[in-house]
Short mmCIF file of C-alpha atoms and ligand atoms in Angstrom, two decimals:
data_model
loop_
_atom_site.label_atom_id
_atom_site.label_comp_id
_atom_site.label_asym_id
_atom_site.label_seq_id
_atom_site.Cartn_x
_atom_site.Cartn_y
_atom_site.Cartn_z
CA MET A 764 0.00 0.00 0.00
CA THR A 765 1.23 3.45 -0.82
CA SER A 766 1.38 5.82 2.10
CA VAL A 767 -0.47 9.12 1.85
CA PHE A 768 2.62 10.98 2.95
CA THR A 769 6.22 9.97 3.40
CA ALA A 770 8.90 12.27 4.69
CA THR A 771 12.41 10.91 4.38
CA SER A 772 15.36 12.51 6.21
CA VAL A 773 13.61 15.84 6.10
CA SER A 774 15.25 18.89 7.61
CA ARG A 775 14.10 22.47 7.46
CA LEU A 776 16.53 25.13 8.55
CA TYR A 777 15.57 28.77 8.74
CA GLY A 778 18.12 31.51 8.13
CA ALA A 779 21.82 30.97 7.52
CA GLY A 780 25.19 30.87 9.20
CA ARG A 781 25.32 31.56 12.91
CA ASN A 782 21.68 32.62 12.89
CA THR A 783 20.39 29.28 11.61
CA VAL A 784 17.29 28.05 13.40
CA VAL A 785 16.44 24.37 13.17
CA GLY A 786 12.76 23.92 12.32
CA LEU A 787 12.98 20.19 11.62
CA ASP A 788 15.92 17.89 12.03
CA GLU A 789 16.12 14.67 9.96
CA ILE A 790 12.49 13.62 10.27
CA ASN A 791 11.22 10.31 8.94
CA LEU A 792 7.47 9.86 8.89
CA ALA A 793 4.78 7.95 7.05
CA VAL A 794 1.07 8.76 7.17
CA GLU A 795 -1.17 5.89 6.04
CA THR A 796 -4.53 6.09 4.30
CA GLY A 797 -7.40 6.61 6.69
CA GLU A 798 -5.35 7.14 9.80
CA ARG A 799 -5.66 10.04 12.19
CA LEU A 800 -2.24 11.23 13.21
CA GLY A 801 -1.85 13.68 16.07
CA VAL A 802 1.29 15.83 16.18
CA VAL A 803 2.13 17.20 19.61
CA GLY A 804 5.03 19.04 21.20
CA GLU A 805 5.81 22.29 22.93
CA SER A 806 5.79 25.65 21.19
CA GLY A 807 8.64 25.87 18.68
CA SER A 808 9.09 22.09 18.44
CA GLY A 809 8.42 22.11 14.68
CA LYS A 810 4.77 21.07 14.38
CA SER A 811 3.72 23.79 11.94
CA THR A 812 6.95 23.41 10.01
CA LEU A 813 6.21 19.71 9.55
CA ILE A 814 2.66 20.12 8.28
CA ARG A 815 3.59 23.00 6.01
CA LEU A 816 6.08 20.67 4.34
CA LEU A 817 3.49 17.88 4.04
CA ALA A 818 0.99 20.32 2.52
CA GLY A 819 3.58 21.57 0.04
CA LEU A 820 3.39 25.11 1.42
CA ASP A 821 7.10 25.09 2.15
CA ARG A 822 10.17 23.18 0.98
CA PRO A 823 12.61 21.14 3.03
CA THR A 824 16.23 22.22 3.20
CA ARG A 825 17.18 18.54 2.89
CA GLY A 826 15.32 15.31 2.32
CA GLU A 827 12.15 14.56 0.40
CA VAL A 828 8.41 14.61 0.89
CA ARG A 829 6.02 12.46 -1.13
CA PHE A 830 2.25 12.46 -1.48
CA ASP A 831 0.73 9.24 -2.88
CA GLY A 832 4.26 8.16 -3.67
CA GLU A 833 4.90 11.21 -5.85
CA LEU A 834 7.63 13.64 -5.00
CA ILE A 835 6.27 17.03 -3.98
CA SER A 836 9.31 18.67 -2.43
CA GLY A 837 11.14 20.77 -4.95
CA ARG A 838 8.41 20.62 -7.60
CA PRO A 839 7.02 23.82 -9.09
CA GLU A 840 3.51 24.82 -8.05
CA HIS A 841 2.01 24.21 -11.49
CA GLN A 842 2.83 20.49 -11.11
CA LEU A 843 1.12 20.22 -7.73
CA GLY A 844 -2.54 20.06 -8.79
CA PHE A 845 -2.86 16.49 -7.44
CA LEU A 846 -1.62 17.66 -4.05
CA ARG A 847 -3.80 20.79 -3.95
CA GLN A 848 -6.89 18.72 -4.59
CA GLY A 849 -5.96 15.83 -2.35
CA VAL A 850 -4.84 17.78 0.69
CA GLN A 851 -6.53 20.72 2.34
CA ILE A 852 -5.47 22.57 5.45
CA VAL A 853 -7.26 24.43 8.22
CA PHE A 854 -5.29 26.95 10.24
CA GLN A 855 -5.46 28.15 13.79
CA ASP A 856 -7.06 31.53 13.43
CA PRO A 857 -10.02 31.89 11.05
CA ARG A 858 -9.86 35.66 11.56
CA SER A 859 -6.61 35.83 9.62
CA SER A 860 -7.15 32.88 7.26
CA LEU A 861 -10.45 34.18 5.79
CA ASN A 862 -10.34 37.25 3.55
CA PRO A 863 -12.63 39.79 5.29
CA ARG A 864 -13.57 41.53 2.04
CA MET A 865 -14.86 38.42 0.31
CA ARG A 866 -18.32 36.92 0.63
CA VAL A 867 -18.35 33.59 2.41
CA GLY A 868 -19.67 31.85 -0.71
CA ASP A 869 -16.69 33.07 -2.71
CA ILE A 870 -14.28 32.15 0.08
CA ILE A 871 -15.61 28.61 0.23
CA THR A 872 -15.67 28.04 -3.54
CA GLU A 873 -12.36 29.78 -4.20
CA PRO A 874 -10.38 26.50 -4.26
CA LEU A 875 -12.75 25.21 -6.97
CA ARG A 876 -11.85 28.15 -9.19
CA SER A 877 -8.11 27.62 -8.83
CA PRO A 878 -6.57 26.84 -12.24
CA LEU A 879 -4.70 23.96 -10.60
CA LEU A 880 -7.94 22.25 -9.57
CA ARG A 881 -10.41 23.25 -12.25
CA GLY A 882 -11.22 20.32 -14.51
CA ARG A 883 -9.49 17.71 -12.37
CA PRO A 884 -11.47 14.48 -11.95
CA GLY A 885 -13.50 14.57 -8.73
CA VAL A 886 -13.45 18.34 -8.31
CA PRO A 887 -17.06 19.57 -8.13
CA VAL A 888 -18.10 21.55 -11.20
CA ASP A 889 -21.35 23.07 -9.94
CA LYS A 890 -20.06 25.61 -7.42
CA ALA A 891 -23.45 26.69 -6.08
CA ALA A 892 -24.47 23.09 -5.46
CA ARG A 893 -21.18 22.31 -3.77
CA LEU A 894 -21.48 25.44 -1.61
CA ALA A 895 -24.91 24.35 -0.40
CA GLU A 896 -23.61 20.85 0.35
CA VAL A 897 -20.61 21.90 2.41
CA LEU A 898 -22.56 24.59 4.28
CA GLU A 899 -24.96 21.89 5.36
CA GLN A 900 -22.13 19.51 6.29
CA VAL A 901 -20.56 22.07 8.62
CA GLY A 902 -23.90 23.18 10.07
CA LEU A 903 -24.07 26.74 8.74
CA PRO A 904 -27.27 28.46 7.56
CA THR A 905 -28.02 28.09 3.85
CA ASP A 906 -27.81 31.86 3.24
CA SER A 907 -24.30 32.14 4.74
CA GLY A 908 -22.72 32.44 1.30
CA ARG A 909 -24.03 35.97 0.83
CA ARG A 910 -22.54 37.27 4.07
CA HIS A 911 -19.03 38.30 5.11
CA PRO A 912 -16.77 36.62 7.69
CA HIS A 913 -17.20 39.40 10.30
CA GLU A 914 -20.90 38.57 10.52
CA PHE A 915 -20.04 35.20 12.08
CA SER A 916 -18.78 34.09 15.49
CA GLY A 917 -15.32 32.57 15.94
CA GLY A 918 -16.70 29.04 15.96
CA GLN A 919 -18.76 29.74 12.85
CA ARG A 920 -15.73 31.20 11.12
CA GLN A 921 -13.84 27.99 11.75
CA ARG A 922 -16.82 26.13 10.24
CA ILE A 923 -16.40 28.36 7.17
CA ALA A 924 -12.72 27.39 7.02
CA LEU A 925 -13.71 23.73 7.24
CA ALA A 926 -16.31 24.13 4.48
CA ARG A 927 -13.68 25.75 2.27
CA ALA A 928 -11.26 22.92 2.96
CA LEU A 929 -13.88 20.29 2.13
CA ALA A 930 -15.13 21.99 -1.06
CA PRO A 931 -12.74 20.26 -3.52
CA ARG A 932 -13.39 16.83 -1.94
CA PRO A 933 -9.91 16.28 -0.48
CA ARG A 934 -8.87 12.89 0.89
CA VAL A 935 -6.59 14.38 3.50
CA LEU A 936 -7.31 17.13 5.99
CA ILE A 937 -4.53 18.83 7.89
CA ALA A 938 -5.44 20.98 10.86
CA ASP A 939 -2.98 23.20 12.73
CA GLU A 940 -4.36 24.02 16.19
CA PRO A 941 -7.82 24.53 14.67
CA VAL A 942 -9.55 25.40 17.93
CA SER A 943 -6.90 27.08 20.04
CA ALA A 944 -7.93 30.58 18.90
CA LEU A 945 -11.56 29.85 19.78
CA ASP A 946 -13.51 30.49 22.90
CA VAL A 947 -13.28 27.50 25.22
CA SER A 948 -17.05 27.09 25.13
CA VAL A 949 -17.17 26.34 21.39
CA ARG A 950 -13.99 24.27 21.07
CA SER A 951 -15.64 20.92 21.70
CA GLN A 952 -18.39 21.67 19.16
CA VAL A 953 -15.82 22.29 16.45
CA ILE A 954 -13.78 19.24 17.48
CA ASN A 955 -16.88 17.04 17.40
CA LEU A 956 -17.79 18.42 13.98
CA LEU A 957 -14.28 17.69 12.73
CA ASN A 958 -14.50 14.19 14.16
CA ASP A 959 -17.83 13.55 12.39
CA LEU A 960 -16.63 14.95 9.06
CA VAL A 961 -13.47 12.85 9.11
CA ALA A 962 -15.52 9.73 9.87
CA GLU A 963 -18.29 10.40 7.34
CA GLN A 964 -15.93 11.29 4.51
CA ASP A 965 -13.23 8.70 5.25
CA LEU A 966 -10.62 11.42 5.49
CA THR A 967 -7.04 10.94 6.51
CA LEU A 968 -6.32 13.45 9.29
CA VAL A 969 -3.12 15.11 10.43
CA PHE A 970 -3.96 17.10 13.52
CA VAL A 971 -1.60 19.45 15.35
CA SER A 972 -2.43 20.44 18.87
CA HIS A 973 -1.09 21.59 22.20
CA ASP A 974 -4.09 19.95 23.75
CA LEU A 975 -3.22 16.33 24.44
CA THR A 976 -6.72 15.54 25.59
CA VAL A 977 -8.14 16.50 22.20
CA VAL A 978 -5.48 14.42 20.43
CA ARG A 979 -6.43 11.43 22.55
CA HIS A 980 -10.06 11.92 21.58
CA LEU A 981 -9.46 12.40 17.84
CA CYS A 982 -6.33 10.54 16.82
CA ASP A 983 -5.35 6.88 16.64
CA ARG A 984 -1.64 7.56 16.32
CA VAL A 985 0.53 10.28 17.74
CA ALA A 986 3.98 11.70 16.98
CA VAL A 987 5.76 13.71 19.66
CA LEU A 988 8.05 16.47 18.45
CA GLN A 989 10.84 18.04 20.45
CA SER A 990 13.30 20.54 18.98
CA GLY A 991 12.54 19.45 15.43
CA ARG A 992 12.82 15.72 16.04
CA ILE A 993 10.25 13.00 16.52
CA VAL A 994 11.18 11.67 19.94
CA GLU A 995 8.30 9.24 20.36
CA ARG A 996 5.48 7.86 18.25
CA GLY A 997 2.91 5.11 18.34
CA LEU A 998 -0.70 4.31 18.99
CA THR A 999 -2.22 7.15 20.99
CA ALA A 1000 -3.63 4.80 23.63
CA GLU A 1001 -0.25 3.14 24.16
CA VAL A 1002 1.87 6.29 24.17
CA TYR A 1003 -0.52 7.95 26.62
CA ALA A 1004 -0.70 4.90 28.86
CA GLU A 1005 3.05 4.29 28.92
CA PRO A 1006 5.08 7.19 27.58
CA GLN A 1007 8.67 6.07 27.07
CA GLU A 1008 10.36 9.46 26.86
CA PRO A 1009 10.67 11.85 29.80
CA TYR A 1010 9.64 14.65 27.43
CA THR A 1011 6.38 12.88 26.57
CA GLN A 1012 5.81 12.18 30.25
CA SER A 1013 6.20 15.86 31.04
CA LEU A 1014 3.77 16.84 28.27
CA LEU A 1015 1.24 14.39 29.66
CA GLU A 1016 1.79 15.53 33.23
CA ALA A 1017 1.00 19.08 32.15
CA VAL A 1018 -2.50 17.93 31.18
CA PRO A 1019 -4.72 18.76 34.15
CA ARG A 1020 -6.99 15.75 33.86
CA LEU A 1021 -7.55 13.06 31.27
CA PRO A 1022 -11.21 12.14 31.03
CA ASP A 1023 -12.02 8.79 29.47
CA PRO A 1024 -12.14 8.99 25.69
CA SER A 1025 -15.61 8.48 24.29
N1 ATP B 143 9.61 31.56 8.96
C1 ATP B 143 10.45 31.29 9.96
N2 ATP B 143 11.63 31.95 10.08
C2 ATP B 143 12.50 31.67 11.06
N3 ATP B 143 12.30 30.73 12.00
C3 ATP B 143 11.15 30.05 11.95
C4 ATP B 143 10.17 30.29 10.94
N4 ATP B 143 9.12 29.45 11.14
C5 ATP B 143 9.44 28.71 12.23
N5 ATP B 143 10.64 29.07 12.71
C6 ATP B 143 11.34 28.47 13.87
O1 ATP B 143 11.35 27.06 13.71
C7 ATP B 143 11.07 26.40 14.94
C8 ATP B 143 9.82 25.56 14.77
O2 ATP B 143 8.71 26.44 14.56
P1 ATP B 143 7.23 25.92 14.33
O3 ATP B 143 6.41 27.10 13.96
O4 ATP B 143 7.24 24.78 13.39
O5 ATP B 143 6.84 25.41 15.79
P2 ATP B 143 5.45 24.92 16.37
O6 ATP B 143 5.69 23.59 17.01
O7 ATP B 143 4.41 24.99 15.32
O8 ATP B 143 5.16 26.00 17.52
P3 ATP B 143 3.76 26.59 18.04
O9 ATP B 143 3.20 25.53 18.95
O10 ATP B 143 4.17 27.80 18.81
O11 ATP B 143 2.89 26.89 16.87
C9 ATP B 143 10.96 27.50 15.97
O12 ATP B 143 12.22 27.67 16.59
C10 ATP B 143 10.59 28.71 15.17
O13 ATP B 143 11.03 29.89 15.80
MG1 MG B 144 2.63 26.07 15.14
#
């Protein structure tokens, strides 16, 4: 079976010379079809760097990244249509990721109008129909398309970001701290929605979070990053029950309480 993603000896350095900052250091990782991989680690450990490389939004300094077995690192954007359709990403703060001047309907269908996606097999052709479908899937009112992002709450804005990500029918969803900018009271609603969407649409999920409780709830595997390296990985239940690395133990000890997953 071909993995969805493989990263082989991937490093990402920022800057040069004495000012070099290590974002990722010789990472090896495979993400398999249908799995839900959680990526955890303290601030600055390289989580966003890793998923930006998987999503083809950035290039490694060394090593290679593949999607469906095809090399993506180092390829020009115009050759990445298969990646742009297959993989969509949701960011932390919907306030900055949604263009405030655009109508929500245009924001959500924008990926469908991208020259890289237009005409690809599987990409919805009828934009209005697809808009109505994804609005319903994320639980937003049918007339939301005519409105602007500022007319929605934080939780609703993250639903808009999810609808936009789902619009081209991706197989893989990447989420980078998708609820940490949201009010605590709406976080679990958005997480439950994400959980349902991933299950209903058989998505492969790569989920970055500081919140280890959410990762336990959502993800079947986990990778623990520290200073740009994967220091521990495995089934979420096993890593949480018996963390092998002191660093993982300290991350888990920082979690106030671990309710039973349900
Ligand atoms: N564009 C950049 N230029 C310079 N250094 C960067 C850049 N992006 C990330 N870094 C550095 O690379 C390291 C990893 O950053 P990254 O954003 O991947 O961490 P993170 O785990 O996502 O952190 P957080 O939990 O705070 O989002 C950090 O030391 C960071 O300062
Ligand atoms: Mg980050």
